[in-house]
Coordinates of C-alpha atoms and ligand atoms in Angstrom, one line a residue:
M110 CA 93.1 122.3 106.4
S111 CA 95.7 119.7 105.8
G112 CA 99.1 120.3 104.7
L113 CA 99.9 119.4 100.7
F114 CA 103.4 119.2 99.7
I115 CA 104.1 119.3 96.0
T116 CA 107.1 119.4 93.9
L117 CA 108.5 120.5 90.7
E118 CA 110.5 118.3 88.4
G119 CA 112.3 118.3 85.2
I120 CA 115.6 118.6 83.3
D121 CA 117.4 121.9 83.1
G122 CA 115.4 124.0 80.8
A123 CA 112.4 122.5 81.3
G124 CA 110.3 125.5 82.1
K125 CA 109.4 124.2 85.5
S126 CA 110.7 127.4 87.4
S127 CA 108.9 129.9 84.9
H128 CA 105.3 128.6 86.5
L129 CA 106.2 128.4 90.0
A130 CA 105.0 131.9 90.9
A131 CA 101.6 131.6 88.9
I132 CA 100.6 128.0 90.9
S133 CA 101.7 129.7 94.3
E134 CA 99.5 132.6 93.5
T135 CA 96.3 129.8 92.2
L136 CA 97.1 128.2 95.2
K137 CA 96.8 131.4 97.4
A138 CA 93.6 132.4 95.4
S139 CA 92.0 129.0 96.9
G140 CA 92.5 130.0 100.3
R141 CA 95.8 128.1 101.3
R142 CA 98.7 129.4 102.7
V143 CA 102.0 128.7 100.6
T144 CA 105.6 127.9 101.6
L145 CA 107.5 128.3 98.5
T146 CA 111.0 126.9 98.6
R147 CA 113.3 124.6 96.6
E148 CA 116.3 122.1 96.7
P149 CA 119.2 121.5 96.8
G150 CA 118.5 124.3 99.8
G151 CA 115.5 126.1 101.3
T152 CA 117.6 126.8 104.9
P153 CA 120.4 128.9 105.4
L154 CA 122.9 125.4 106.3
A155 CA 121.3 123.8 102.8
E156 CA 121.6 126.9 100.7
K157 CA 125.4 126.8 102.1
L158 CA 125.4 122.7 100.4
R159 CA 123.6 124.1 97.1
T160 CA 126.4 126.5 96.5
L161 CA 129.1 123.6 97.1
V162 CA 127.3 120.8 95.3
L163 CA 126.7 123.1 92.3
N164 CA 129.9 124.5 92.4
D165 CA 132.9 122.1 93.5
A166 CA 134.0 119.0 92.2
M167 CA 133.2 116.0 94.2
D168 CA 132.5 112.3 93.8
P169 CA 129.5 110.7 93.5
L170 CA 128.8 109.9 97.0
T171 CA 129.7 112.9 98.6
E172 CA 127.7 114.8 96.3
A173 CA 124.4 112.3 97.0
L174 CA 125.1 112.6 100.8
L175 CA 125.6 116.4 100.9
I176 CA 122.4 116.7 98.8
F177 CA 120.7 114.1 101.3
A178 CA 122.2 116.5 104.2
A179 CA 120.6 119.5 102.7
R180 CA 117.4 118.0 102.4
R181 CA 117.3 116.6 105.9
D182 CA 117.6 120.1 107.3
H183 CA 115.2 121.5 104.6
L184 CA 112.6 118.6 106.2
G185 CA 113.1 119.4 109.3
Q186 CA 113.3 123.2 109.9
V187 CA 111.1 123.8 106.8
I188 CA 108.9 121.1 105.2
G189 CA 107.7 119.7 108.0
P190 CA 107.0 122.6 110.4
A191 CA 104.9 124.4 107.4
L192 CA 102.8 120.7 106.3
A193 CA 102.3 120.6 110.2
R194 CA 100.6 124.1 110.2
G195 CA 98.5 123.1 107.2
E196 CA 100.4 124.8 104.6
A197 CA 100.9 124.3 100.8
V198 CA 104.7 123.3 100.6
L199 CA 105.9 124.2 96.9
C200 CA 109.5 122.8 96.4
D201 CA 111.4 123.1 93.3
R202 CA 113.1 120.1 93.1
F203 CA 113.3 117.2 95.9
T204 CA 114.2 113.4 96.0
D205 CA 113.3 112.6 92.4
A206 CA 115.9 115.0 91.0
T207 CA 118.2 112.8 92.8
F208 CA 116.9 110.0 91.3
A209 CA 117.1 111.4 88.0
Y210 CA 120.4 113.4 88.3
Q211 CA 122.3 111.4 90.4
G212 CA 120.6 107.9 90.1
A213 CA 120.2 107.7 86.1
G214 CA 122.6 110.9 85.4
R215 CA 125.4 110.0 87.4
G216 CA 124.7 106.3 87.5
F217 CA 125.2 106.2 91.0
N218 CA 124.0 103.0 92.8
L219 CA 120.1 103.7 93.1
E220 CA 119.6 100.6 96.1
T221 CA 121.9 103.5 98.2
L222 CA 119.7 106.4 96.6
L223 CA 116.6 104.4 98.4
L224 CA 118.0 103.6 101.3
L225 CA 119.6 107.4 101.9
E226 CA 115.8 108.5 101.0
Q227 CA 114.2 106.2 103.7
L228 CA 116.4 107.2 106.2
I229 CA 116.2 110.8 106.0
Q230 CA 112.2 111.4 105.0
K231 CA 111.3 109.2 107.5
N232 CA 108.9 110.5 109.7
Q233 CA 109.8 111.3 113.7
G234 CA 107.3 111.0 116.5
P235 CA 104.1 109.5 116.8
E236 CA 104.3 109.3 112.6
A237 CA 107.5 107.6 113.2
A238 CA 106.0 104.6 110.9
S239 CA 105.3 106.8 107.8
F240 CA 107.5 108.2 105.4
R241 CA 107.8 112.0 104.1
K242 CA 106.9 112.1 100.3
P243 CA 105.7 114.8 97.4
D244 CA 101.3 114.7 97.5
L245 CA 101.6 115.6 93.6
T246 CA 104.6 115.8 91.5
L247 CA 104.3 118.1 88.6
W248 CA 106.7 116.7 86.3
F249 CA 107.3 119.1 83.1
D250 CA 108.7 116.6 80.3
L251 CA 110.7 118.3 77.4
P252 CA 113.2 116.6 75.1
P253 CA 116.6 117.3 75.9
G254 CA 117.6 118.8 72.4
V255 CA 114.5 121.3 73.1
A256 CA 116.0 121.8 76.6
A257 CA 119.4 122.0 75.2
E258 CA 118.8 124.7 72.5
R259 CA 116.9 126.9 75.2
L260 CA 119.8 126.7 77.8
A261 CA 122.1 127.6 75.3
S262 CA 121.2 131.4 75.6
A263 CA 121.2 131.1 79.5
R264 CA 123.4 132.2 81.9
Q265 CA 126.8 130.8 83.1
P266 CA 125.5 127.2 83.5
D267 CA 126.5 125.0 86.8
R268 CA 128.2 121.5 87.1
F269 CA 124.7 119.8 86.1
E270 CA 123.2 122.6 83.2
A271 CA 127.4 121.8 81.7
Q272 CA 127.0 118.2 81.3
P273 CA 126.1 116.9 77.7
Q274 CA 123.3 115.8 76.2
A275 CA 123.6 112.4 76.5
F276 CA 123.0 113.0 80.3
F277 CA 120.3 115.1 80.0
E278 CA 119.0 112.1 78.0
R279 CA 119.7 110.1 80.9
V280 CA 118.4 112.2 83.6
A281 CA 114.9 112.5 81.5
Q282 CA 114.7 108.3 81.3
G283 CA 115.5 108.6 85.3
Y284 CA 112.3 111.1 85.5
A285 CA 110.5 108.6 83.6
A286 CA 111.1 105.6 85.7
R287 CA 110.2 107.3 88.7
A288 CA 107.0 108.4 87.7
Q289 CA 106.3 104.8 86.5
E290 CA 106.5 103.6 89.7
D291 CA 104.7 106.1 91.4
P292 CA 102.3 106.9 88.9
S293 CA 99.1 108.6 90.8
R294 CA 101.8 110.7 92.5
F295 CA 102.9 112.2 89.5
A296 CA 101.8 114.3 86.7
R297 CA 103.2 114.2 83.8
I298 CA 103.3 117.9 81.8
N299 CA 104.1 118.0 78.1
A300 CA 106.7 120.8 78.5
H301 CA 107.1 120.9 74.4
Q302 CA 104.2 124.0 74.0
P303 CA 103.8 127.4 74.2
P304 CA 103.8 128.8 77.7
D305 CA 100.3 128.6 77.6
A306 CA 99.0 125.9 76.9
V307 CA 101.6 123.9 79.5
W308 CA 100.0 126.1 82.2
G309 CA 96.8 125.1 81.0
E310 CA 98.2 121.1 81.7
V311 CA 99.2 122.3 85.1
L312 CA 96.3 124.0 86.2
N313 CA 94.5 120.8 85.2
A314 CA 96.7 119.0 87.2
L315 CA 96.2 120.6 90.1
R316 CA 92.3 120.4 90.2
Q317 CA 92.6 116.8 89.1
H318 CA 94.6 116.2 92.4
R319 CA 92.0 118.8 94.4
A320 CA 95.4 121.1 95.2
V321 CA 93.0 123.8 94.2
T322 CA 89.4 124.2 93.6
Ligands
LIG670 P1 117.9 124.1 89.6 O1 116.1 123.5 89.9 O2 118.0 124.0 88.0 O3 118.2 125.7 90.1 P2 118.4 126.9 88.9 O4 117.1 126.8 88.0 O5 118.6 128.1 89.8 O6 119.6 126.3 88.0 O7 118.6 123.1 90.2 C1 119.5 123.0 90.2 C2 120.7 121.9 90.2 O8 121.1 120.6 91.1 C3 119.8 121.1 89.1 O9 121.1 121.2 87.7 C4 119.9 119.7 89.0 C5 120.3 119.4 90.3 N1 119.8 118.5 91.6 C6 120.5 116.9 91.6 O10 121.6 116.7 91.0 N2 119.9 116.6 92.3 C7 119.3 116.9 93.1 O11 118.8 115.9 94.3 C8 118.4 118.3 93.4 C9 117.8 118.7 94.0 C10 118.9 119.2 92.3

């Protein structure tokens, strides 16, 4: 079986993480080995960078560079090798989050992000001409006002969760723009529904992309 790279995206409070385990189980039931991981993070070094990015004040370029540094390590140590073994890699957030949060949310220069994306995700060895990106991105789309209500009762917010609703309006627009640029990779999941209905859409998207039988 060839490797399959699936990412989950959406604004904070959209509910993507609550479906991770079920997606993983469904992939396994289809006979796939699954590597479940997240960004920023997924390796000891990248998890250290995650702690810094989520908690320490820093300027936008430093933030973007740390996130891409974490991604570089994650791709080299975990994602690339798992895909080479033919596994399914299920990753909670990836580069679309950088375009949505650092780009649209913080207003960081998109051309610089595109440059970093190319640099960090370029394959090595015989595949050097190609570029590593997800095969399927499940985008949990929820109105920012609804997400804010869900988050209000949650735990202590990190640097992103503490942002005002206007920030998440921009992040949501950032996701919509990325989805428009690569519609065959993105599956928009309407997250403004009861969990069972959301799960139905997730399953449909996995079937349509032949990730599960
Ligand atoms: P999140 O998946 O929300 O983790 P948790 O469910 O544990 O809170 O991710 C943490 C935060 O990191 C989230 O607010 C979005 C932010 N983030 C970025 O700003 N840029 C990125 O490139 C990534 C991957 C995440």
